[in-house]
Structures are given as structure tokens and as C-alpha cells.
Amino acid sequence: MGAAVKFHGEPALGGAGGKMARLLIVDDERNIRRSLATFFTSLGHEVQEAENGPQAIAALSSAQFDLVLTDFRMAEMTGLELLREVKRRSPETLVVLMTAFATIENAVEAMKSGAYDYVTKPFSLEQIRHTVDRVLQMRSLQVENRTLRGAIGEEPMLASRSSAMRRLLETARQAAASDATILLTGESGTGKNVVARQIHQWSGRTAHPFVAVNCTTLSEELLESELFGHMRGSFTGAVKDKPGRLEAANGGTVFLDEIADLTSTLQTKFLRFLQEQSFERVGGESTIHVDARIIAASNRDLEAEVAAHRFREDLYYRLNVITLRVPPLRERREDILPLAQWLLRLAAMRNARPELSLSPEAAAALEHYRWPGNVRELRNAIERGAVLTRADTIAPDDLPDSLFRTGAESTPWAAPSESLERIEREHIVRVLSASTTLEEAADTLGINVTTLWRKRKLYGIE
């Protein structure tokens, strides 16, 4: 089953320390309700049950939930009616509808009413877990952004002192007013997803969905279904018709992260969508038209990918209407300490710690480190310090050893003659040697395990 999704939010919205998600499961079939409750409890979540809509509303009156997982057809109140009531009472609570009677009309109506997703019965526990994991990741981002805004008034990634970052944001705000496709480039962990979300907020589409899809995390078949939807029987496990994320984003914005990882087949299909704003579901014949603005992101050089025949040239030029490079943290060094202080406040809240501060020595170490993992690596370092410190001040001993390594091989600033590939390989080797698991190494590097596996294969790292 794997580890539970960790929910990073306000303590009031989770379990101890705010690290569990709080789920409300609503279904008038007791066996289904109990099975789901037992399963998600075993994954570490806090689960409450309701057998009908009125019971669910009573539960919502006494507690806040991160996710409501509800059946569509119930006697006292339908799932759609409950959805609308949930969104009225708690707009930020995400809702997933479950039904054995899936229709395109129901799916469209559910999405318009504010449902985050729509799953069809029968489903396996792993299928529903995959859906819930994805929903809770979105919930985590929502709460973290809200906590951030409450802490300092606006998104710290965007409250930059860096001239390069300010120029980027000025161009992004101007581009947001149009429907032009935007390509965000930059290293992993620089905050391309934050910039994409802000462009959506600045645009005229802000009242409609912002849908993020990571092109790295799913197989070709699953990613195709995730993007375009599928018809019943189109592949093993496709027991019902299901709309895709492009349909869910109608009127809004689709953010495709790591678009260079699209297979050639999906590149072709997505190119057609960019050209015509239309597509067919997997296994379907009916053409679906969708009005969605596309923001794509990549940490790889797409021109080089085109030259190496790994990425379609015509797709690249379709994406490359407005290109914005998000600068790495080492190029916005004046932002390191403000970001670190914000992250420290957030980490203290997540870990139920009193207000924490950085010692002068720790602050100096943060300022002088190269941060190859960018903001993600900084966040991990701060999180470690907040957890390990026994005082109210983060000292150098509380920070990762990698910040203090000396010598030519591990110096934070590379010599001008070194290639980027050699620098990256050596850094990956160092992080792997200092980590106990691949997951820990990937987290430190600010990438996912799949990307780390690919880079190990590319560089011949055992």
C-alpha cells in the first residue's frame, strides 16, 4: 500500500502537528463506507463516516475536512447536492464523487459545481488511493499558499528582491492578460509551479479551474487517460467512461509540468489539442472541444531535446510563444534569507514548535551555499533544522552536512571549466552517499524518484 500521503497544513486541519489529512466518507452502502474508512485509516489519515447527506452536513458543522469522498446516488440528498453544500460552507474543502452510474453529463455537472474529481464504481482500493493522493497534494498546496499569505501578506516566491525575478514576474503579469501559451524553463525546485499558478490568478480565467499534471509520474497509458479521459473498455481497468483533466480545466488553465517527458505518441496527440483545442478520449470517437489555456514547464533544454530528436520541433514552437526562465536560487541570493525565514515560520507551525530563528552562523551558511536543489532543497534544510534543534535558534549543527563540506570536489561554486553534466553527476553521487534511501536522496535533490532513477541511468551511477 505504501506510505500515507503527508498533509502539510494548519494543525486545525489535520491530525497531530497537522500532518494527517482529515477525510469525510459519505456512502449509504455500509460495506463500501467501512472498507474505505478502514483502508484510509490504515494509511494514517483521520477518517469520519456519514451514511447520508444530512449526517455529512452535521459533521461539517462541527469539524473541517480536507477531503469529502461521497457517493453520487443517495436517498436523502444526492452527492451533487452535498457537493454544493460543502462548497458553500467550506470552499477550500475538496470533493470527489463516487458513482456506479457515470455519464458525461453527470461528470460535467459535477466539475462545474466544484468537484475536484469523479471516480466510477467498481474501483480497487489502489485506484481510489491514487485519486485521493492526488487530491490531497492539491489540498496541501492550497493550505501552504494560504498559510504563506497569512504569514507575510503575499507569496514569498513572488515577493522577490532579485532584479531577475522581478523582470520575470513583470513579463508574466503582462502575459497573463492574454491567452497565449507560456513555456516556463528553469532547474528543478525553482518554483515554476508557483509562477504558473500566479499567472492563472492574474489572468481572466481565475474563476475557473487551475489543473496541474506532472508528466513524469505516470506511465504513457495512464498519462494519456489522465489528460484526455477514456471510454469504458478502452484498456484493462477502464470499467466506466471517465473525463480527463483537460475537460476538467474547461475555461481555466492546464499546467503541464516536465513536458519533455511526454512520449512521442502523446506529443503528437497534445500538439493536435494545441492546434485545434479538441481531442478524443482514449477509445472514443466523439470529438471534445475544450477552452483551456496551456502553461508548460521543463527543467530540460527543449531546443536540445528537439536537436536530439526526442521532442517534436512543431510542438516546441507551439509551446514557445512566450518563454519565461525562472532563475535558480543561486542567481537570486538576496532572496535566500527572506525565503529561509518564511520557510522556518511554516516549519515551526507544521511541527508545533514555538517561533524559531536562525543563528548568525546558520544564516551565513545558508547564504553561501550553492543550492543545486533550489527552493526545494532550502525547504528541506529548514525543515530538518526545525525538527532537530533543541533550542529556539537554528544552529549550524541542525542543518545538513552538505552545507559545510569543503574541498575542491564538494565546493559549492563550480570552476568555470566544469561542465553542467559533471557538476550534476558529482552532486547526485554525494547526495546518494549521504542518504539512506532513494526517496531521501530525491527529496534532498528536489526531484522525484523516477527522475533520480533516470539520471542515475544517464550518468552510469550504481
Short mmCIF file of C-alpha atoms in Angstrom, two decimals:
data_model
loop_
_atom_site.label_atom_id
_atom_site.label_comp_id
_atom_site.label_asym_id
_atom_site.label_seq_id
_atom_site.Cartn_x
_atom_site.Cartn_y
_atom_site.Cartn_z
CA MET A 1 0.00 0.00 0.00
CA GLY A 2 2.88 2.36 0.66
CA ALA A 3 3.17 5.29 2.99
CA ALA A 4 0.30 7.63 3.66
CA VAL A 5 0.13 10.97 1.94
CA LYS A 6 1.50 13.53 4.33
CA PHE A 7 -0.64 16.60 4.60
CA HIS A 8 1.23 19.81 5.33
CA GLY A 9 -1.20 22.38 6.56
CA GLU A 10 -2.61 24.12 9.57
CA PRO A 11 -2.79 21.99 12.73
CA ALA A 12 -6.56 22.56 12.87
CA LEU A 13 -6.99 20.80 9.53
CA GLY A 14 -5.13 17.60 10.26
CA GLY A 15 -4.03 15.27 12.98
CA ALA A 16 -1.24 15.84 15.47
CA GLY A 17 1.05 18.52 14.16
CA GLY A 18 -1.17 18.96 11.07
CA LYS A 19 0.45 16.04 9.19
CA MET A 20 -2.56 13.80 8.61
CA ALA A 21 -5.39 14.52 6.25
CA ARG A 22 -8.94 14.61 7.61
CA LEU A 23 -11.37 12.69 5.38
CA LEU A 24 -15.17 12.51 5.43
CA ILE A 25 -16.52 9.41 3.65
CA VAL A 26 -20.20 9.53 2.72
CA ASP A 27 -21.95 6.45 1.32
CA ASP A 28 -25.26 4.77 2.17
CA GLU A 29 -23.73 1.34 1.47
CA ARG A 30 -22.20 0.35 4.79
CA ASN A 31 -19.70 -2.18 3.41
CA ILE A 32 -18.22 0.32 0.96
CA ARG A 33 -18.12 3.05 3.59
CA ARG A 34 -16.47 0.85 6.20
CA SER A 35 -13.93 -0.60 3.73
CA LEU A 36 -12.82 2.87 2.65
CA ALA A 37 -12.69 4.15 6.22
CA THR A 38 -10.58 1.17 7.36
CA PHE A 39 -8.26 1.48 4.37
CA PHE A 40 -7.57 5.20 4.72
CA THR A 41 -7.24 4.94 8.50
CA SER A 42 -4.55 2.29 7.94
CA LEU A 43 -2.69 4.82 5.77
CA GLY A 44 -2.52 7.27 8.67
CA HIS A 45 -5.44 9.56 7.88
CA GLU A 46 -8.15 10.70 10.26
CA VAL A 47 -11.45 9.42 8.89
CA GLN A 48 -15.07 10.17 9.77
CA GLU A 49 -18.06 8.40 8.24
CA ALA A 50 -21.57 9.52 7.29
CA GLU A 51 -24.26 7.33 5.75
CA ASN A 52 -26.18 10.17 4.10
CA GLY A 53 -26.11 13.85 3.22
CA PRO A 54 -27.70 15.20 6.42
CA GLN A 55 -25.20 13.28 8.56
CA ALA A 56 -22.39 14.68 6.42
CA ILE A 57 -23.66 18.24 6.87
CA ALA A 58 -23.82 17.69 10.63
CA ALA A 59 -20.20 16.52 10.56
CA LEU A 60 -19.21 19.57 8.50
CA SER A 61 -20.87 21.81 11.09
CA SER A 62 -18.59 20.54 13.85
CA ALA A 63 -15.28 19.98 12.02
CA GLN A 64 -13.27 20.95 8.96
CA PHE A 65 -12.24 18.33 6.42
CA ASP A 66 -9.53 18.31 3.79
CA LEU A 67 -11.47 15.96 1.52
CA VAL A 68 -15.06 14.73 1.24
CA LEU A 69 -15.40 11.44 -0.63
CA THR A 70 -19.10 10.98 -1.39
CA ASP A 71 -21.39 8.64 -3.27
CA PHE A 72 -23.43 10.24 -6.07
CA ARG A 73 -26.78 8.49 -5.56
CA MET A 74 -28.17 8.65 -2.02
CA ALA A 75 -31.76 8.82 -0.82
CA GLU A 76 -31.93 11.89 1.43
CA MET A 77 -29.55 14.07 -0.55
CA THR A 78 -27.64 13.37 -3.76
CA GLY A 79 -23.89 13.63 -3.91
CA LEU A 80 -24.23 16.63 -6.22
CA GLU A 81 -26.45 18.42 -3.67
CA LEU A 82 -23.97 17.60 -0.92
CA LEU A 83 -21.12 18.86 -3.09
CA ARG A 84 -22.79 22.24 -3.47
CA GLU A 85 -23.42 22.46 0.26
CA VAL A 86 -19.80 21.58 1.03
CA LYS A 87 -18.53 24.28 -1.34
CA ARG A 88 -20.94 26.80 0.22
CA ARG A 89 -19.80 26.01 3.77
CA SER A 90 -16.12 25.35 3.14
CA PRO A 91 -14.94 26.45 -0.34
CA GLU A 92 -11.42 25.07 0.14
CA THR A 93 -12.56 21.55 1.08
CA LEU A 94 -12.04 19.31 -1.94
CA VAL A 95 -14.75 16.86 -3.02
CA VAL A 96 -14.52 13.62 -5.01
CA LEU A 97 -17.74 11.99 -6.21
CA MET A 98 -18.13 8.19 -6.47
CA THR A 99 -20.80 6.59 -8.64
CA ALA A 100 -21.76 3.43 -10.44
CA PHE A 101 -23.86 5.44 -12.91
CA ALA A 102 -21.28 7.57 -14.69
CA THR A 103 -22.38 9.74 -17.56
CA ILE A 104 -20.66 12.62 -19.34
CA GLU A 105 -23.49 14.92 -18.23
CA ASN A 106 -23.01 13.97 -14.57
CA ALA A 107 -19.26 14.47 -14.81
CA VAL A 108 -19.58 17.89 -16.44
CA GLU A 109 -22.19 18.99 -13.90
CA ALA A 110 -20.01 17.77 -11.01
CA MET A 111 -16.96 19.64 -12.29
CA LYS A 112 -18.98 22.80 -12.84
CA SER A 113 -20.28 22.56 -9.27
CA GLY A 114 -16.76 22.39 -7.89
CA ALA A 115 -15.88 18.69 -7.67
CA TYR A 116 -12.15 18.05 -7.88
CA ASP A 117 -12.59 14.61 -9.43
CA TYR A 118 -15.11 11.94 -10.32
CA VAL A 119 -14.49 8.17 -9.89
CA THR A 120 -16.63 5.29 -11.06
CA LYS A 121 -17.55 2.09 -9.25
CA PRO A 122 -16.33 -0.54 -9.06
CA PHE A 123 -12.81 0.60 -8.24
CA SER A 124 -9.93 -1.02 -6.43
CA LEU A 125 -8.51 0.38 -3.21
CA GLU A 126 -5.31 1.26 -5.07
CA GLN A 127 -7.29 3.18 -7.72
CA ILE A 128 -9.13 5.25 -5.12
CA ARG A 129 -5.89 5.75 -3.19
CA HIS A 130 -4.21 7.15 -6.32
CA THR A 131 -7.08 9.62 -6.76
CA VAL A 132 -7.07 10.66 -3.09
CA ASP A 133 -3.26 11.05 -3.06
CA ARG A 134 -3.50 13.45 -5.99
CA VAL A 135 -6.35 15.40 -4.39
CA LEU A 136 -4.51 15.74 -1.08
CA GLN A 137 -1.41 17.01 -2.84
CA MET A 138 -3.57 19.79 -4.26
CA ARG A 139 -5.06 20.43 -0.81
CA SER A 140 -1.57 20.63 0.65
CA LEU A 141 -0.61 23.31 -1.87
CA GLN A 142 -3.77 25.28 -1.14
CA VAL A 143 -3.17 25.35 2.61
CA GLU A 144 0.54 26.08 2.28
CA ASN A 145 -0.20 29.02 0.00
CA ARG A 146 -2.85 30.34 2.37
CA THR A 147 -0.56 29.98 5.38
CA LEU A 148 2.14 31.75 3.44
CA ARG A 149 -0.10 34.66 2.53
CA GLY A 150 -1.22 34.95 6.13
CA ALA A 151 2.37 34.94 7.34
CA ILE A 152 3.80 37.68 5.15
CA GLY A 153 0.96 39.09 3.08
CA GLU A 154 1.86 37.55 -0.29
CA GLU A 155 3.63 34.60 -1.88
CA PRO A 156 7.33 34.83 -0.83
CA MET A 157 8.45 33.30 -4.11
CA LEU A 158 6.90 36.35 -5.73
CA ALA A 159 7.94 38.94 -3.12
CA SER A 160 11.45 38.90 -4.53
CA ARG A 161 14.30 41.34 -4.05
CA SER A 162 16.04 39.94 -7.14
CA SER A 163 16.00 42.08 -10.28
CA ALA A 164 15.94 38.92 -12.45
CA MET A 165 12.90 37.57 -10.61
CA ARG A 166 11.17 40.95 -10.73
CA ARG A 167 11.65 41.13 -14.52
CA LEU A 168 10.25 37.63 -14.85
CA LEU A 169 7.17 38.50 -12.82
CA GLU A 170 6.59 41.73 -14.71
CA THR A 171 6.59 39.83 -18.00
CA ALA A 172 4.43 37.07 -16.50
CA ARG A 173 1.81 39.56 -15.31
CA GLN A 174 1.70 41.14 -18.77
CA ALA A 175 1.42 37.72 -20.47
CA ALA A 176 -1.30 36.61 -18.05
CA ALA A 177 -3.75 39.06 -19.60
CA SER A 178 -3.63 37.12 -22.87
CA ASP A 179 -4.48 33.51 -23.71
CA ALA A 180 -1.03 32.88 -25.20
CA THR A 181 0.67 29.58 -24.41
CA ILE A 182 3.50 30.03 -21.91
CA LEU A 183 6.63 27.88 -21.51
CA LEU A 184 8.39 28.04 -18.15
CA THR A 185 12.01 26.87 -18.09
CA GLY A 186 14.47 26.51 -15.25
CA GLU A 187 16.05 23.98 -12.93
CA SER A 188 14.10 21.63 -10.67
CA GLY A 189 12.87 23.22 -7.49
CA THR A 190 12.91 26.84 -8.67
CA GLY A 191 9.16 27.33 -8.28
CA LYS A 192 7.84 27.01 -11.83
CA ASN A 193 4.57 25.63 -10.46
CA VAL A 194 4.19 28.70 -8.20
CA VAL A 195 4.73 31.03 -11.14
CA ALA A 196 2.23 29.06 -13.26
CA ARG A 197 -0.40 29.27 -10.55
CA GLN A 198 0.19 33.01 -10.16
CA ILE A 199 -0.20 33.57 -13.91
CA HIS A 200 -3.57 31.84 -13.65
CA GLN A 201 -4.54 34.07 -10.73
CA TRP A 202 -3.57 37.17 -12.70
CA SER A 203 -5.48 36.04 -15.78
CA GLY A 204 -9.13 36.43 -16.71
CA ARG A 205 -9.54 32.70 -16.08
CA THR A 206 -9.06 32.85 -12.31
CA ALA A 207 -12.71 31.93 -11.60
CA HIS A 208 -12.19 28.64 -13.48
CA PRO A 209 -10.03 25.62 -12.57
CA PHE A 210 -6.25 25.50 -12.45
CA VAL A 211 -5.34 21.89 -13.26
CA ALA A 212 -1.77 20.66 -12.79
CA VAL A 213 -0.47 17.46 -14.41
CA ASN A 214 3.03 16.08 -13.82
CA CYS A 215 4.13 14.31 -16.99
CA THR A 216 6.85 12.34 -15.18
CA THR A 217 4.88 10.42 -12.58
CA LEU A 218 2.60 8.26 -14.77
CA SER A 219 3.07 5.65 -17.49
CA GLU A 220 2.13 6.59 -21.06
CA GLU A 221 -1.22 4.79 -20.84
CA LEU A 222 -2.19 6.33 -17.51
CA LEU A 223 -0.99 9.80 -18.51
CA GLU A 224 -2.98 9.67 -21.75
CA SER A 225 -6.08 8.72 -19.76
CA GLU A 226 -5.32 11.40 -17.14
CA LEU A 227 -5.10 14.11 -19.81
CA PHE A 228 -7.74 13.09 -22.32
CA GLY A 229 -10.02 10.75 -20.38
CA HIS A 230 -11.09 7.30 -21.53
CA MET A 231 -14.09 5.24 -22.57
CA ARG A 232 -15.24 2.06 -20.93
CA GLY A 233 -13.26 -0.97 -22.10
CA SER A 234 -10.50 1.06 -23.76
CA PHE A 235 -7.86 -0.65 -21.58
CA THR A 236 -7.63 -3.01 -18.62
CA GLY A 237 -9.30 -1.40 -15.63
CA ALA A 238 -11.34 1.08 -17.70
CA VAL A 239 -14.68 -0.11 -16.35
CA LYS A 240 -16.52 3.19 -16.87
CA ASP A 241 -16.25 6.29 -19.03
CA LYS A 242 -14.07 8.93 -17.36
CA PRO A 243 -13.40 12.56 -18.32
CA GLY A 244 -9.78 13.72 -18.34
CA ARG A 245 -8.02 16.69 -16.78
CA LEU A 246 -8.34 18.78 -19.96
CA GLU A 247 -12.12 18.57 -19.70
CA ALA A 248 -11.94 19.45 -16.01
CA ALA A 249 -9.96 22.59 -16.89
CA ASN A 250 -12.50 23.92 -19.39
CA GLY A 251 -12.46 27.71 -19.13
CA GLY A 252 -9.36 27.63 -16.95
CA THR A 253 -5.66 26.75 -17.15
CA VAL A 254 -3.77 23.49 -17.60
CA PHE A 255 -0.23 23.35 -16.19
CA LEU A 256 1.87 20.55 -17.69
CA ASP A 257 4.97 20.06 -15.57
CA GLU A 258 8.04 18.35 -17.10
CA ILE A 259 6.52 18.29 -20.57
CA ALA A 260 9.78 16.94 -22.03
CA ASP A 261 8.81 13.57 -20.54
CA LEU A 262 5.81 13.19 -22.87
CA THR A 263 6.25 10.19 -25.15
CA SER A 264 6.27 10.74 -28.92
CA THR A 265 2.69 9.42 -29.15
CA LEU A 266 1.43 11.83 -26.52
CA GLN A 267 3.40 14.69 -28.06
CA THR A 268 1.52 14.13 -31.30
CA LYS A 269 -1.86 13.98 -29.60
CA PHE A 270 -1.15 17.03 -27.47
CA LEU A 271 0.07 19.00 -30.49
CA ARG A 272 -3.31 18.44 -32.11
CA PHE A 273 -5.02 19.74 -28.96
CA LEU A 274 -2.88 22.89 -29.04
CA GLN A 275 -3.76 23.46 -32.67
CA GLU A 276 -7.49 22.71 -32.51
CA GLN A 277 -8.42 22.76 -28.79
CA SER A 278 -10.06 19.39 -29.39
CA PHE A 279 -9.35 15.69 -28.85
CA GLU A 280 -10.96 12.28 -28.43
CA ARG A 281 -10.89 10.27 -25.25
CA VAL A 282 -8.87 7.05 -25.22
CA GLY A 283 -11.05 4.52 -27.03
CA GLY A 284 -13.56 7.20 -28.00
CA GLU A 285 -14.78 8.53 -31.34
CA SER A 286 -16.60 11.72 -30.34
CA THR A 287 -14.54 14.89 -30.63
CA ILE A 288 -14.47 17.01 -27.48
CA HIS A 289 -13.79 20.75 -27.64
CA VAL A 290 -12.22 22.46 -24.63
CA ASP A 291 -11.25 26.07 -23.97
CA ALA A 292 -8.14 25.84 -21.78
CA ARG A 293 -5.02 27.96 -21.56
CA ILE A 294 -1.78 25.94 -21.57
CA ILE A 295 1.25 26.63 -19.38
CA ALA A 296 4.04 24.09 -19.81
CA ALA A 297 7.26 23.69 -17.85
CA SER A 298 10.52 21.83 -18.28
CA ASN A 299 13.83 21.64 -16.44
CA ARG A 300 15.45 20.32 -19.61
CA ASP A 301 16.64 22.29 -22.64
CA LEU A 302 13.84 21.68 -25.14
CA GLU A 303 15.90 23.00 -28.04
CA ALA A 304 18.50 20.35 -27.24
CA GLU A 305 15.73 17.74 -26.96
CA VAL A 306 14.49 18.78 -30.40
CA ALA A 307 18.02 18.55 -31.84
CA ALA A 308 18.36 15.07 -30.34
CA HIS A 309 15.00 14.06 -31.93
CA ARG A 310 13.43 13.37 -28.54
CA PHE A 311 10.92 16.23 -28.75
CA ARG A 312 8.81 17.30 -31.71
CA GLU A 313 10.01 20.53 -33.28
CA ASP A 314 6.48 21.64 -34.24
CA LEU A 315 5.26 21.06 -30.68
CA TYR A 316 8.19 23.04 -29.30
CA TYR A 317 7.33 26.04 -31.48
CA ARG A 318 3.67 25.76 -30.48
CA LEU A 319 4.72 25.91 -26.81
CA ASN A 320 7.40 28.53 -27.27
CA VAL A 321 5.07 31.50 -27.72
CA ILE A 322 6.14 33.22 -24.51
CA THR A 323 9.10 31.67 -22.70
CA LEU A 324 9.92 32.63 -19.13
CA ARG A 325 13.05 31.38 -17.38
CA VAL A 326 12.66 31.01 -13.63
CA PRO A 327 16.10 31.81 -12.16
CA PRO A 328 17.79 29.34 -9.80
CA LEU A 329 18.21 30.31 -6.18
CA ARG A 330 21.94 30.94 -6.61
CA GLU A 331 21.06 33.77 -9.05
CA ARG A 332 18.73 35.41 -6.54
CA ARG A 333 20.91 35.21 -3.46
CA GLU A 334 19.27 38.26 -1.91
CA ASP A 335 16.13 36.12 -1.58
CA ILE A 336 17.76 33.23 0.31
CA LEU A 337 17.39 34.56 3.85
CA PRO A 338 13.86 36.01 3.41
CA LEU A 339 12.76 32.66 1.95
CA ALA A 340 14.53 30.75 4.72
CA GLN A 341 12.83 32.83 7.40
CA TRP A 342 9.41 32.29 5.83
CA LEU A 343 10.06 28.54 5.48
CA LEU A 344 11.18 28.44 9.10
CA ARG A 345 7.94 30.02 10.27
CA LEU A 346 5.98 27.49 8.22
CA ALA A 347 8.09 24.57 9.52
CA ALA A 348 7.60 25.72 13.12
CA MET A 349 3.81 25.74 12.62
CA ARG A 350 3.84 22.29 10.98
CA ASN A 351 5.90 20.79 13.79
CA ALA A 352 4.06 22.57 16.63
CA ARG A 353 7.21 24.43 17.64
CA PRO A 354 7.43 27.91 19.16
CA GLU A 355 8.77 30.71 16.99
CA LEU A 356 12.23 29.80 15.68
CA SER A 357 15.09 31.91 14.37
CA LEU A 358 18.41 31.39 12.59
CA SER A 359 21.72 31.91 14.34
CA PRO A 360 24.16 34.26 12.52
CA GLU A 361 26.37 31.26 11.68
CA ALA A 362 23.45 29.26 10.27
CA ALA A 363 22.25 32.26 8.25
CA ALA A 364 25.74 32.70 6.80
CA ALA A 365 25.89 29.03 5.81
CA LEU A 366 22.56 29.33 4.02
CA GLU A 367 23.67 32.44 2.16
CA HIS A 368 26.96 30.96 0.96
CA TYR A 369 25.69 27.55 -0.18
CA ARG A 370 25.05 27.00 -3.89
CA TRP A 371 21.60 25.33 -3.50
CA PRO A 372 21.65 22.99 -6.51
CA GLY A 373 18.21 21.76 -5.42
CA ASN A 374 16.96 25.37 -5.27
CA VAL A 375 13.95 26.29 -3.12
CA ARG A 376 13.02 22.64 -2.54
CA GLU A 377 16.45 21.90 -1.10
CA LEU A 378 16.28 25.03 1.05
CA ARG A 379 12.88 23.95 2.35
CA ASN A 380 14.24 20.50 3.27
CA ALA A 381 17.22 22.01 5.07
CA ILE A 382 14.99 24.34 7.07
CA GLU A 383 12.56 21.52 7.89
CA ARG A 384 15.46 19.44 9.22
CA GLY A 385 16.65 22.33 11.36
CA ALA A 386 13.17 22.94 12.79
CA VAL A 387 12.81 19.28 13.72
CA LEU A 388 16.29 18.69 15.15
CA THR A 389 17.01 21.88 17.07
CA ARG A 390 16.63 21.62 20.83
CA ALA A 391 16.58 25.37 21.25
CA ASP A 392 14.64 28.26 19.76
CA THR A 393 17.51 29.10 17.40
CA ILE A 394 18.68 27.01 14.43
CA ALA A 395 22.42 26.41 14.76
CA PRO A 396 24.79 25.09 12.06
CA ASP A 397 24.71 21.61 13.67
CA ASP A 398 20.98 21.47 12.97
CA LEU A 399 21.48 21.93 9.21
CA PRO A 400 22.53 19.26 6.64
CA ASP A 401 26.25 18.43 6.49
CA SER A 402 26.29 19.16 2.75
CA LEU A 403 26.15 22.89 3.52
CA PHE A 404 29.55 22.77 5.21
CA ARG A 405 31.61 20.36 3.11
CA THR A 406 34.92 21.82 1.92
CA GLY A 407 37.47 20.83 -0.68
CA ALA A 408 37.62 21.08 -4.45
CA GLU A 409 35.30 18.12 -5.04
CA SER A 410 32.46 19.46 -2.95
CA THR A 411 32.95 23.24 -3.16
CA PRO A 412 29.57 24.92 -3.57
CA TRP A 413 30.68 27.02 -6.55
CA ALA A 414 31.94 25.12 -9.57
CA ALA A 415 35.01 26.09 -11.55
CA PRO A 416 34.19 27.82 -14.86
CA SER A 417 35.69 24.97 -16.86
CA GLU A 418 33.44 22.27 -15.38
CA SER A 419 30.53 21.03 -17.48
CA LEU A 420 27.00 21.15 -16.10
CA GLU A 421 26.66 17.38 -16.57
CA ARG A 422 29.81 16.71 -14.48
CA ILE A 423 28.64 19.05 -11.72
CA GLU A 424 25.22 17.41 -11.63
CA ARG A 425 26.66 13.87 -11.62
CA GLU A 426 29.07 14.62 -8.77
CA HIS A 427 26.34 16.28 -6.74
CA ILE A 428 23.98 13.31 -7.23
CA VAL A 429 26.75 10.91 -6.14
CA ARG A 430 27.37 12.98 -2.98
CA VAL A 431 23.70 13.17 -2.09
CA LEU A 432 23.21 9.42 -2.70
CA SER A 433 26.17 8.57 -0.48
CA ALA A 434 24.76 10.73 2.32
CA SER A 435 21.20 9.34 2.04
CA THR A 436 19.76 6.12 3.44
CA THR A 437 17.06 5.71 0.77
CA LEU A 438 16.41 6.81 -2.82
CA GLU A 439 13.35 8.71 -1.59
CA GLU A 440 15.50 10.72 0.84
CA ALA A 441 18.07 11.47 -1.89
CA ALA A 442 15.36 12.55 -4.36
CA ASP A 443 13.81 14.80 -1.71
CA THR A 444 17.17 16.44 -1.00
CA LEU A 445 17.78 16.97 -4.72
CA GLY A 446 14.30 18.41 -5.20
CA ILE A 447 13.27 15.82 -7.81
CA ASN A 448 11.05 12.74 -7.76
CA VAL A 449 12.36 9.18 -7.54
CA THR A 450 11.59 8.47 -11.22
CA THR A 451 13.73 11.42 -12.34
CA LEU A 452 16.53 10.35 -9.98
CA TRP A 453 16.42 6.82 -11.42
CA ARG A 454 16.64 8.24 -14.96
CA LYS A 455 19.60 10.47 -14.07
CA ARG A 456 21.43 7.54 -12.40
CA LYS A 457 20.99 5.54 -15.59
CA LEU A 458 22.09 8.50 -17.75
CA TYR A 459 25.28 9.08 -15.72
CA GLY A 460 26.04 5.39 -15.03
CA ILE A 461 25.71 5.78 -11.26
CA GLU A 462 25.30 2.47 -9.42
#
